[in-house]
Amino acid sequence: MRNKIVSAAEAVAIIRSGDTVAASGFVGVGTPDEVLKALEQRFLDGGEPRDLSLVFAAAPGDGGEKGLNRLAHEGLVRRLVGGHFGLVPKLASKAVSGDCEAYNLPLGCVSHLFREIAGRKAGLLSKVGLQTFVDPRNGGGKLNARTTEDLVELMEIGGETWLFYKAFPIHVAILRGTTADPYGNVTMEKEALTLDNLSLATAAKNCKGFVIVQVERIAAAGSLNPRHVRIPGALVDCVVVASTEHHAQTYATHYSGAFSGELRVPSDRAGVMALDDRKVIARRCAFELPMGGVVNLGIGMPEGVATVAAEEKIIDLVTLTAEPGIIGGIPQSGLDFGAAVNAEAIIDQNQMFDFYDGGGLDLACLGLAQVDAAGNVNVSKFGDRLAGAGGFINISQNAQRLVFCGTFTAGGLKTEIKDGELRILKEGRQQKFVGEVEHITFSGDLARETGQSVLFVTERCVFSLGPDGIELTEVAPGVDVERDILAQMNFRPIIRSPRTMVAEIFAKQTMGLDDLLLNRPIAQRMQFDEARNTLFLNLEGYRVHNSADVDAVREAVFALHERVGKRLSAVINYDAINIAPYMSDDWFAMANDVERRCYDHVSRYTTSAFLRLKLGAALGRREDAPHVFEKQIDAAGYVLRQHEDAARHPH
């Protein structure tokens, strides 16, 4: 059929009872409400189709009546396979109650699975989900006793443990675009995201199924620029022109050119957060932002980090991303979540998770709801309340550095910041630091195995996850450790010598974060581990613009060497260091001098492949051994192995 334009009612008439139906959408972005409404109406009018399996990556819904919430009728749905349930509470209720079979799988794995199904592969191999509730040893993502079929299997390949997410046929894909021609070619110029539309259309077509696409307008045949076509007409069976009411860009914004990339809007009028516990948390998290790095900020509490970064005028020094495919710009919140203002690029969702799963994130800042003594985190399920994992597992498991953030307790917590101190006026009713989490969305054991850097930031203290467990490392001024921290936890953390949180975090004026991050004195960048006789030197963001910058490092290391009284090892962080070209020779001459006089072993690390190449070349020219790694764990591991070798083969 060359003219594929039909009514919504005609389109949904092709859906049969028992079909597996996959729908696009991320909150309200790309959610085909006109078609979903017609599908609901067909069922209400005639009781057909029945027993559908619904598959979705994100939660296409508004938390109320729209999106997939329309399909939560008795008899309409037999099975749910979803990445996130937070904004489809009617479906979440059916999942938790056992009204239908239900699975919660990582959003990124569902997104990738669409691509595997499109290629008629057996399924998806991934390490994402290991040691979480998705792991078959912990339930395999099943949400109730009615759900018995295993969609996730544990596999050993080459001596390594993997998860295998099984493929299944998709009979109908319901998607959304902007413009279509009568042949079914679809462009997406006014959409805020492209999501997995091409993969889903290909998957349904290659499963001998049907593809329905909702659009807002029709173009003449042959008039669309082929480079703008995101879903080829060869994959499309039906095109439905939506009413304005059911084709808003997001559930909060009918249309913004800044979301679609049509235009850029001024970003110099960012709002300023009030000085409260949320801002304290956001400010402390902002100290972890990697200058020049790539960052994901989760929904909820982490959103404040972007506001603080804008207020402190360092927002342009990091690249913010969002899991549905946003790179750069300022990700939005609430029912605009998924869209971004002034994005630099918008890629497909499955491609973004390629980047995330491969370790591309320098830092992820995510929310926390429950944390236990093992460092496990739960954000997905609490009693009969199901939020779902969303992209949390993909992101948290693979980011180079990880910060979880949230208030220390929940349910009525009231605080006050006065005279540079935090005061707890009323404690929250629910403890978040518990003996054992209900649902493992993040595995502390796996993080320790891989050496991942993990912090837990609250308004009153900061914890780190180390080899021995959770350690209290920072305490807010005005907070009593016994009364305000330990008495509000169900386990006792490791306590050695926690320091006071930075005073600027609790001040009314801006912190001057650019100066605090980039111009920290060398003394604050040095940490000496006496037991291992190893210096950890953090040169992240350090500016080398004159001789004084070079001399400061040389003199600090010489002073430490003199105090220790013997040669020592060093692990040096070069992330985002800024060495002016005219200072390069002086800097590396200093590095050679310090290594020759003070170090027995030294390693360096940076996540930048280009910088690793430059460091290796510059050090090699001076006959220094260029042991340059991507991760701190690898750099520290090299030094540790040198110590062990020296102990086995003393001179």
XYZ file of C-alpha atoms in Angstrom:
651
model
C 0.000 0.000 0.000
C 1.630 3.251 -1.129
C -0.664 5.592 0.775
C -0.193 4.531 4.377
C -2.136 7.326 6.076
C -4.983 5.896 8.164
C -7.030 6.862 11.212
C -5.884 5.815 14.683
C -8.820 3.410 14.933
C -7.880 1.768 11.624
C -4.252 1.455 12.727
C -4.953 -0.302 16.039
C -7.381 -2.687 14.331
C -4.361 -4.697 13.130
C -3.338 -5.515 16.730
C -4.384 -9.047 17.699
C -4.991 -10.626 21.083
C -1.793 -12.104 22.471
C 0.494 -9.784 20.486
C 3.704 -8.341 21.912
C 3.454 -4.570 21.530
C 6.445 -2.242 21.983
C 5.876 1.488 22.430
C 8.319 4.366 22.141
C 8.436 7.218 24.612
C 10.509 8.687 27.424
C 8.094 10.277 29.905
C 6.148 12.363 27.361
C 8.881 12.713 24.749
C 8.040 10.584 21.738
C 5.025 8.961 23.416
C 2.340 8.150 20.778
C -0.719 9.124 22.837
C -3.156 9.345 19.917
C -2.575 5.705 19.003
C -2.511 4.499 22.612
C -5.808 6.271 23.261
C -7.338 4.553 20.230
C -6.076 1.176 21.410
C -7.639 1.763 24.826
C -10.937 2.789 23.224
C -11.024 -0.302 21.011
C -10.650 -2.511 24.083
C -13.295 -0.616 26.053
C -15.743 -0.796 23.159
C -15.288 -4.417 22.158
C -13.065 -6.215 24.649
C -10.329 -6.701 22.041
C -7.408 -7.106 21.820
C -6.707 -9.032 25.017
C -3.679 -10.477 26.777
C -1.103 -8.175 25.231
C 2.551 -8.189 26.253
C 3.725 -4.589 26.611
C 7.424 -3.818 26.178
C 8.945 -0.416 26.928
C 12.402 0.891 27.793
C 11.603 4.083 29.676
C 8.208 4.816 31.211
C 6.019 6.464 28.529
C 3.619 8.180 30.897
C 2.828 11.209 33.026
C 2.308 9.536 36.395
C -1.458 9.752 35.882
C -3.692 8.884 32.933
C -1.551 9.368 29.839
C 0.857 7.176 27.912
C 0.841 3.491 28.759
C -1.310 4.190 31.825
C -4.199 4.124 29.332
C -3.713 0.380 28.852
C -3.933 -0.729 32.497
C -7.345 -2.376 32.096
C -8.216 -5.823 33.391
C -7.724 -8.354 30.600
C -5.924 -6.018 28.205
C -2.407 -6.795 29.461
C -0.952 -10.243 30.195
C 2.742 -9.383 30.546
C 4.886 -6.305 31.202
C 8.578 -5.986 30.325
C 9.766 -2.520 31.262
C 12.860 -0.560 32.144
C 11.146 2.024 34.346
C 7.731 2.133 35.999
C 7.821 5.411 37.912
C 5.511 7.340 35.555
C 3.234 4.412 34.683
C 1.866 3.766 38.189
C -1.233 1.969 36.909
C 0.953 -0.639 35.234
C 3.289 -0.705 38.246
C 0.335 -1.529 40.474
C -0.604 -4.470 38.253
C 3.009 -5.679 38.349
C 3.351 -5.564 42.133
C -0.096 -7.046 42.817
C 0.483 -9.986 40.491
C -2.398 -9.098 38.171
C -0.084 -9.866 35.267
C 3.387 -11.241 34.641
C 5.996 -8.499 35.044
C 9.713 -7.949 34.610
C 11.897 -4.956 35.373
C 15.077 -4.997 33.281
C 17.721 -2.255 32.989
C 16.538 0.443 30.601
C 19.738 0.304 28.576
C 19.483 -3.466 28.203
C 15.904 -3.208 26.937
C 17.071 -0.539 24.492
C 19.911 -2.760 23.286
C 17.610 -5.765 23.145
C 15.445 -3.971 20.566
C 18.532 -3.774 18.375
C 19.328 -7.465 18.872
C 15.746 -8.441 18.023
C 15.966 -6.302 14.879
C 18.940 -8.367 13.744
C 17.187 -11.642 14.663
C 19.876 -12.397 17.252
C 19.329 -14.832 20.112
C 19.522 -12.037 22.651
C 21.838 -9.598 24.413
C 25.050 -10.454 26.264
C 25.925 -7.901 28.922
C 27.502 -7.582 32.338
C 24.963 -4.929 33.262
C 22.817 -6.218 36.104
C 25.286 -8.631 37.656
C 24.780 -8.942 41.431
C 21.621 -6.791 41.290
C 17.972 -7.920 41.412
C 18.238 -8.564 37.650
C 20.818 -11.301 38.206
C 19.050 -14.718 38.042
C 20.652 -15.521 41.397
C 18.621 -12.603 42.824
C 15.344 -13.092 40.945
C 16.180 -12.341 37.329
C 14.113 -9.141 37.218
C 10.833 -10.915 38.011
C 8.424 -8.737 39.984
C 5.874 -11.222 41.325
C 5.210 -14.907 41.951
C 3.031 -15.182 38.852
C 6.078 -14.487 36.680
C 7.971 -17.746 36.108
C 9.638 -17.664 32.694
C 13.340 -16.767 32.795
C 14.161 -13.847 30.504
C 17.679 -13.490 31.938
C 20.253 -16.275 32.171
C 23.694 -16.454 33.789
C 26.464 -17.511 31.405
C 30.185 -18.220 31.694
C 32.210 -17.162 28.651
C 35.986 -17.215 28.612
C 36.063 -17.567 32.356
C 33.937 -14.449 32.871
C 30.359 -14.183 34.107
C 27.795 -12.566 31.818
C 24.047 -12.049 31.740
C 22.122 -13.166 28.673
C 18.893 -11.264 28.014
C 16.701 -13.447 25.776
C 15.197 -12.049 22.595
C 11.492 -12.425 21.836
C 9.359 -11.461 18.832
C 7.821 -7.994 18.653
C 4.545 -8.107 16.759
C 3.654 -4.407 16.785
C 5.750 -1.259 17.269
C 3.917 1.999 18.061
C 6.223 4.965 17.439
C 6.141 8.732 16.991
C 7.700 11.241 14.610
C 7.034 14.724 13.275
C 6.414 14.563 9.532
C 5.500 11.691 7.223
C 4.893 11.396 3.518
C 2.193 9.125 2.070
C 4.782 6.364 1.592
C 5.473 6.246 5.337
C 8.877 7.944 5.421
C 9.119 9.727 8.774
C 11.247 12.630 9.989
C 11.625 13.776 13.616
C 12.680 17.424 13.357
C 10.386 18.668 16.151
C 10.939 15.765 18.530
C 13.165 16.313 21.556
C 14.604 12.770 21.211
C 15.004 10.092 18.557
C 14.984 7.232 21.110
C 14.986 3.685 19.656
C 12.507 4.295 16.850
C 14.614 2.879 14.036
C 15.592 -0.227 16.014
C 12.007 -0.832 17.080
C 10.639 -0.410 13.564
C 13.264 -2.798 12.209
C 12.586 -5.292 15.002
C 8.843 -5.401 14.356
C 9.285 -5.594 10.583
C 11.853 -8.404 10.820
C 9.545 -10.296 13.193
C 6.905 -10.151 10.405
C 4.951 -7.670 12.488
C 3.471 -4.204 12.004
C 4.787 -0.667 12.523
C 2.450 2.215 13.385
C 3.870 5.744 13.489
C 2.060 8.786 14.892
C 2.996 12.150 13.353
C 1.688 15.697 13.461
C 1.747 16.532 9.733
C 1.939 15.111 6.219
C 4.330 16.159 3.463
C 3.973 15.548 -0.265
C 5.369 12.301 -1.592
C 9.044 12.563 -2.459
C 9.476 15.954 -0.732
C 11.349 14.814 2.383
C 15.123 15.181 2.537
C 16.396 11.586 2.736
C 19.044 12.627 5.277
C 16.259 13.768 7.599
C 14.257 10.545 7.356
C 14.712 8.616 10.622
C 12.229 5.794 9.899
C 12.165 4.650 6.250
C 8.789 4.042 4.690
C 9.811 0.476 3.860
C 9.509 -0.299 7.589
C 6.199 1.500 8.186
C 2.712 0.035 7.744
C 0.455 2.795 9.081
C 0.808 6.548 9.587
C -1.589 8.279 11.987
C -1.941 12.064 12.053
C -2.471 13.092 15.659
C -4.540 15.874 17.108
C -2.634 18.719 18.746
C -3.873 17.569 22.146
C -2.158 14.201 21.858
C 1.095 15.264 20.225
C 2.781 17.693 22.635
C 6.578 17.666 22.597
C 6.612 16.766 26.305
C 3.873 16.472 28.909
C 4.941 19.858 30.318
C 5.817 21.784 27.154
C 3.753 21.819 23.965
C 6.774 22.806 21.886
C 10.178 24.363 22.503
C 12.630 24.924 19.682
C 15.409 24.739 22.276
C 14.457 21.095 22.947
C 14.489 20.072 19.281
C 17.646 21.982 18.331
C 15.749 24.438 16.138
C 17.210 27.339 18.127
C 19.350 28.116 21.140
C 18.093 30.194 24.044
C 20.130 32.352 26.439
C 21.405 30.257 29.329
C 22.866 33.027 31.458
C 19.746 33.477 33.579
C 19.910 30.251 35.571
C 17.884 30.217 38.749
C 19.553 30.288 42.143
C 18.653 27.612 44.694
C 17.750 28.628 48.229
C 20.350 27.655 50.821
C 18.782 24.508 52.247
C 19.655 20.832 52.580
C 19.135 20.244 48.849
C 21.596 22.970 47.957
C 24.125 21.711 50.500
C 23.967 18.268 48.861
C 24.187 19.716 45.352
C 27.132 21.898 46.309
C 29.067 19.009 47.832
C 28.375 16.880 44.750
C 29.577 19.715 42.510
C 33.027 19.398 44.103
C 33.271 16.010 42.363
C 32.575 17.365 38.862
C 35.476 16.421 36.572
C 36.635 19.477 34.672
C 36.501 18.626 30.986
C 34.707 15.372 31.759
C 31.437 13.759 30.727
C 28.742 13.527 33.404
C 25.291 12.015 33.923
C 23.000 13.621 36.490
C 20.056 11.519 37.621
C 16.535 12.739 38.218
C 15.530 14.284 41.558
C 18.199 15.415 43.994
C 21.088 15.276 41.459
C 19.319 17.821 39.239
C 20.439 20.517 41.665
C 24.071 19.872 40.726
C 23.486 21.423 37.294
C 21.880 24.478 38.925
C 24.852 24.899 41.270
C 27.316 24.437 38.409
C 25.523 27.160 36.442
C 25.435 29.460 39.478
C 29.165 28.887 40.028
C 29.815 29.464 36.306
C 31.482 26.093 35.695
C 28.631 24.533 33.700
C 30.605 24.989 30.476
C 33.577 23.087 31.924
C 31.727 19.763 31.942
C 29.578 17.953 29.378
C 26.235 16.904 30.820
C 24.405 13.964 29.288
C 21.048 12.243 29.718
C 20.403 8.573 28.995
C 17.794 8.922 26.216
C 20.470 10.400 23.937
C 21.258 13.959 25.069
C 24.850 15.212 24.908
C 25.631 18.706 26.179
C 23.232 21.472 27.032
C 21.164 21.513 30.205
C 18.977 18.431 30.835
C 15.451 19.268 31.981
C 13.450 17.936 34.933
C 9.898 17.026 35.913
C 7.610 16.150 32.989
C 10.218 17.705 30.650
C 12.739 15.073 31.796
C 14.542 13.526 28.854
C 14.696 16.775 26.903
C 17.509 19.315 27.140
C 17.911 22.986 26.375
C 20.686 23.797 23.893
C 21.936 20.238 23.444
C 25.135 19.805 21.450
C 23.977 16.487 19.984
C 20.971 14.159 20.141
C 21.753 10.520 19.404
C 19.666 7.357 19.594
C 19.052 5.953 23.059
C 20.755 2.627 22.334
C 23.855 4.488 21.146
C 23.977 6.468 24.363
C 23.927 3.241 26.336
C 26.769 1.920 24.184
C 28.756 4.894 25.485
C 27.596 4.442 29.073
C 28.069 0.661 29.218
C 31.528 0.999 27.721
C 32.700 3.201 30.604
C 32.415 6.548 28.823
C 31.085 8.467 31.826
C 33.713 10.180 33.963
C 31.155 10.762 36.701
C 27.558 9.853 37.465
C 25.609 11.575 40.206
C 22.503 9.585 41.123
C 19.850 9.593 43.820
C 19.655 7.178 46.730
C 16.701 5.841 48.670
C 18.240 3.004 50.706
C 21.869 2.109 51.417
C 23.132 -0.825 53.474
C 26.408 -1.743 55.154
C 27.654 -3.585 52.054
C 27.246 -0.431 49.962
C 24.199 -1.776 48.113
C 21.730 0.868 46.941
C 17.998 0.515 46.316
C 16.062 2.972 44.180
C 13.757 0.516 42.411
C 11.254 -1.127 44.770
C 9.939 -0.379 48.268
C 7.250 -2.691 49.571
C 4.323 -2.356 47.170
C 5.773 0.748 45.493
C 7.591 0.053 42.226
C 9.733 2.705 40.592
C 11.903 0.436 38.491
C 15.594 0.662 37.734
C 15.452 2.803 34.605
C 18.981 3.537 33.402
C 20.320 3.446 36.972
C 21.975 0.021 36.704
C 23.679 0.716 33.375
C 24.926 4.087 34.584
C 25.949 3.223 38.140
C 27.709 -0.009 37.228
C 29.875 1.512 34.492
C 30.690 5.130 35.415
C 34.345 5.723 36.271
C 33.350 7.598 39.431
C 30.016 7.513 41.199
C 28.265 9.815 43.651
C 24.968 8.839 45.274
C 23.149 11.719 46.908
C 20.084 12.362 49.002
C 18.978 13.524 52.412
C 20.154 11.361 55.311
C 16.593 10.517 56.402
C 13.217 10.915 54.682
C 9.662 11.791 55.638
C 9.427 15.114 57.429
C 13.116 16.028 57.751
C 13.572 19.715 58.585
C 16.946 21.447 58.685
C 18.358 24.921 59.000
C 21.649 26.415 57.852
C 22.676 29.249 60.130
C 26.028 30.867 60.891
C 27.816 28.367 58.676
C 26.419 25.311 60.460
C 23.750 22.710 59.743
C 21.084 22.213 62.379
C 18.632 19.300 62.438
C 15.306 20.783 63.533
C 13.226 17.656 63.002
C 14.478 14.224 62.069
C 12.919 12.317 59.173
C 10.673 9.361 59.979
C 12.360 6.891 57.610
C 15.967 5.844 57.831
C 17.805 5.470 54.544
C 20.952 3.784 55.843
C 19.499 0.386 56.667
C 20.709 -3.059 57.658
C 19.748 -4.588 54.305
C 18.168 -2.994 51.247
C 14.896 -4.429 49.928
C 16.033 -4.484 46.290
C 19.644 -4.390 45.054
C 19.724 -1.821 42.251
C 23.449 -1.176 42.761
C 25.843 -3.804 44.060
C 28.427 -2.615 46.562
C 30.254 -5.933 46.323
C 30.678 -5.588 42.560
C 31.903 -1.998 42.970
C 34.566 -3.152 45.401
C 35.603 -5.958 43.064
C 36.112 -3.533 40.191
C 37.679 -0.792 42.313
C 35.004 1.747 41.421
C 35.171 5.082 43.247
C 31.891 5.546 45.162
C 30.728 8.363 47.460
C 27.461 8.816 49.367
C 26.684 12.509 49.880
C 24.040 13.749 52.318
C 23.322 17.109 53.907
C 25.078 16.146 57.145
C 27.910 13.829 56.127
C 29.754 12.031 53.359
C 30.642 8.334 53.173
C 32.991 6.502 50.837
C 32.873 2.860 49.815
C 36.189 1.123 50.340
C 37.528 -2.444 50.469
C 36.376 -2.817 54.080
C 32.928 -1.258 53.654
C 31.353 2.174 54.113
C 33.514 4.771 55.860
C 32.411 8.100 57.320
C 34.803 10.608 55.745
C 33.207 14.050 56.207
C 30.861 15.637 58.727
C 28.957 18.909 58.333
C 29.745 21.695 60.808
C 27.183 21.699 63.626
C 26.441 17.970 63.325
C 26.984 15.596 66.243
C 28.287 12.256 64.957
C 26.638 10.100 67.626
C 23.271 11.871 67.786
C 22.756 12.998 64.198
C 24.500 10.239 62.247
C 25.105 6.971 64.074
C 21.791 7.030 65.957
C 19.968 7.433 62.623
C 21.597 4.411 60.945
C 20.962 0.676 61.209
C 24.641 -0.192 60.882
C 27.890 1.307 62.114
C 30.195 2.638 59.408
C 33.972 2.617 59.587
C 35.140 5.725 61.443
C 38.773 6.757 61.356
C 39.313 10.506 61.180
C 36.440 12.216 59.345
C 37.119 15.801 58.335
C 34.737 18.742 58.387
C 32.891 19.448 55.144
C 34.172 22.505 53.278
C 32.890 25.678 54.952
C 31.936 27.362 51.666
C 29.191 24.775 51.162
C 27.227 26.322 54.040
C 27.758 29.981 53.104
C 25.058 32.202 51.608
C 27.292 33.615 48.887
C 28.552 31.639 45.906
C 31.413 29.296 46.739
C 33.839 30.401 44.019
C 33.899 26.767 42.951
C 35.981 27.383 39.850
C 38.774 28.696 42.034
C 38.319 25.974 44.662
C 38.468 23.225 42.044
C 41.086 24.593 39.692
C 43.332 26.533 42.063
C 43.430 24.277 45.107
C 46.795 24.519 46.843
C 49.071 21.547 46.323
C 48.823 20.592 50.000
C 45.111 19.853 49.498
C 45.897 17.723 46.451
C 48.299 15.401 48.258
C 47.405 12.312 50.267
C 50.187 10.131 51.641
C 49.477 6.520 52.581
C 52.166 5.705 55.129
C 51.301 2.006 55.261
C 51.931 1.688 51.532
C 54.580 4.433 51.398
C 52.634 5.896 48.481
C 51.747 9.457 47.545
C 48.396 10.003 45.807
C 48.768 13.320 43.989
C 45.564 14.734 42.496
C 46.438 17.148 39.689
C 42.906 17.126 38.248
C 42.223 20.529 36.677
C 45.599 21.886 37.847
C 46.709 24.915 35.855
C 50.363 25.112 34.826
C 50.689 28.618 33.421
C 53.900 29.899 35.013
C 57.046 28.815 36.837
C 55.357 29.180 40.227
C 52.865 26.449 39.263
C 55.754 24.102 38.455
C 57.775 25.011 41.531
C 54.793 24.471 43.845
C 54.601 20.792 42.895
C 58.371 20.281 43.031
C 58.709 21.866 46.465
C 55.723 20.006 47.931
C 57.024 16.603 46.830
C 60.560 17.403 47.960
C 59.205 18.414 51.379
C 57.245 15.170 51.703
C 60.307 13.161 50.637
C 62.420 14.877 53.282
C 59.791 14.247 55.974
C 59.420 10.571 55.085
C 63.185 10.130 54.939
C 63.211 7.617 52.090
C 62.106 7.147 48.510
C 58.377 6.729 48.000
C 55.924 5.685 45.306
C 53.441 7.969 43.593
C 50.095 7.589 41.840
C 49.282 10.810 39.992
C 45.922 11.930 38.563
C 46.344 13.954 35.354
C 42.657 14.317 34.480
C 41.907 17.682 32.838
C 45.310 19.127 33.761
C 45.924 22.368 31.882
C 49.589 22.671 30.905
C 50.232 25.762 28.806
C 52.294 24.831 25.705
C 55.072 27.236 26.664
C 55.369 25.539 30.096
C 55.463 21.957 28.818
C 59.271 21.607 28.819
C 59.589 23.073 32.322
C 56.810 20.847 33.648
C 58.185 17.566 32.338
C 61.734 18.529 33.323
C 60.373 18.960 36.867
C 58.585 15.613 36.648
C 61.840 13.950 35.588
C 63.761 15.616 38.421
C 61.207 14.625 41.070
C 61.005 11.046 39.816
C 64.802 10.692 39.781
C 65.264 12.088 43.289
C 62.123 11.030 45.201
C 60.259 8.097 43.661
C 61.005 4.410 43.494
C 57.860 3.719 41.442
C 55.423 6.109 39.789
C 52.298 5.758 37.684
C 49.944 8.285 36.179
C 46.354 8.081 34.994
C 43.806 10.041 32.989
C 40.574 9.110 31.263
C 41.627 11.141 28.195
C 43.189 8.880 25.550
C 44.720 11.944 23.847
C 46.335 13.091 27.089
C 47.650 9.583 27.789
C 49.336 9.659 24.393
C 50.872 13.094 25.049
C 52.054 12.097 28.520
C 53.630 8.912 27.220
C 55.498 10.792 24.503
C 56.658 13.619 26.782
C 57.860 11.281 29.529
C 59.480 8.901 27.055
C 61.593 11.693 25.568
C 63.153 12.209 28.995
C 63.745 8.477 29.486
C 61.097 8.313 32.186
C 59.086 5.097 32.186
C 55.685 6.293 30.897
C 53.389 4.132 33.003
C 50.180 5.947 32.086
C 46.799 4.304 32.707
C 43.125 5.121 32.157
C 41.892 4.399 35.681
C 43.200 5.011 39.184
C 42.733 1.353 40.105
C 45.068 0.311 37.284
C 47.661 2.957 38.146
C 47.575 2.036 41.846
C 47.656 -1.660 40.939
C 50.846 -1.142 38.947
C 52.579 0.477 41.934
C 51.344 -2.275 44.248
C 52.752 -4.951 41.933
C 56.105 -3.179 41.887
C 56.133 -3.242 45.700
C 55.297 -6.960 45.718
C 58.012 -7.722 43.166
C 60.541 -5.743 45.181
C 59.583 -7.662 48.329
C 60.047 -11.014 46.546
C 63.329 -10.003 44.917
C 65.175 -7.655 47.292
C 68.409 -6.188 46.036
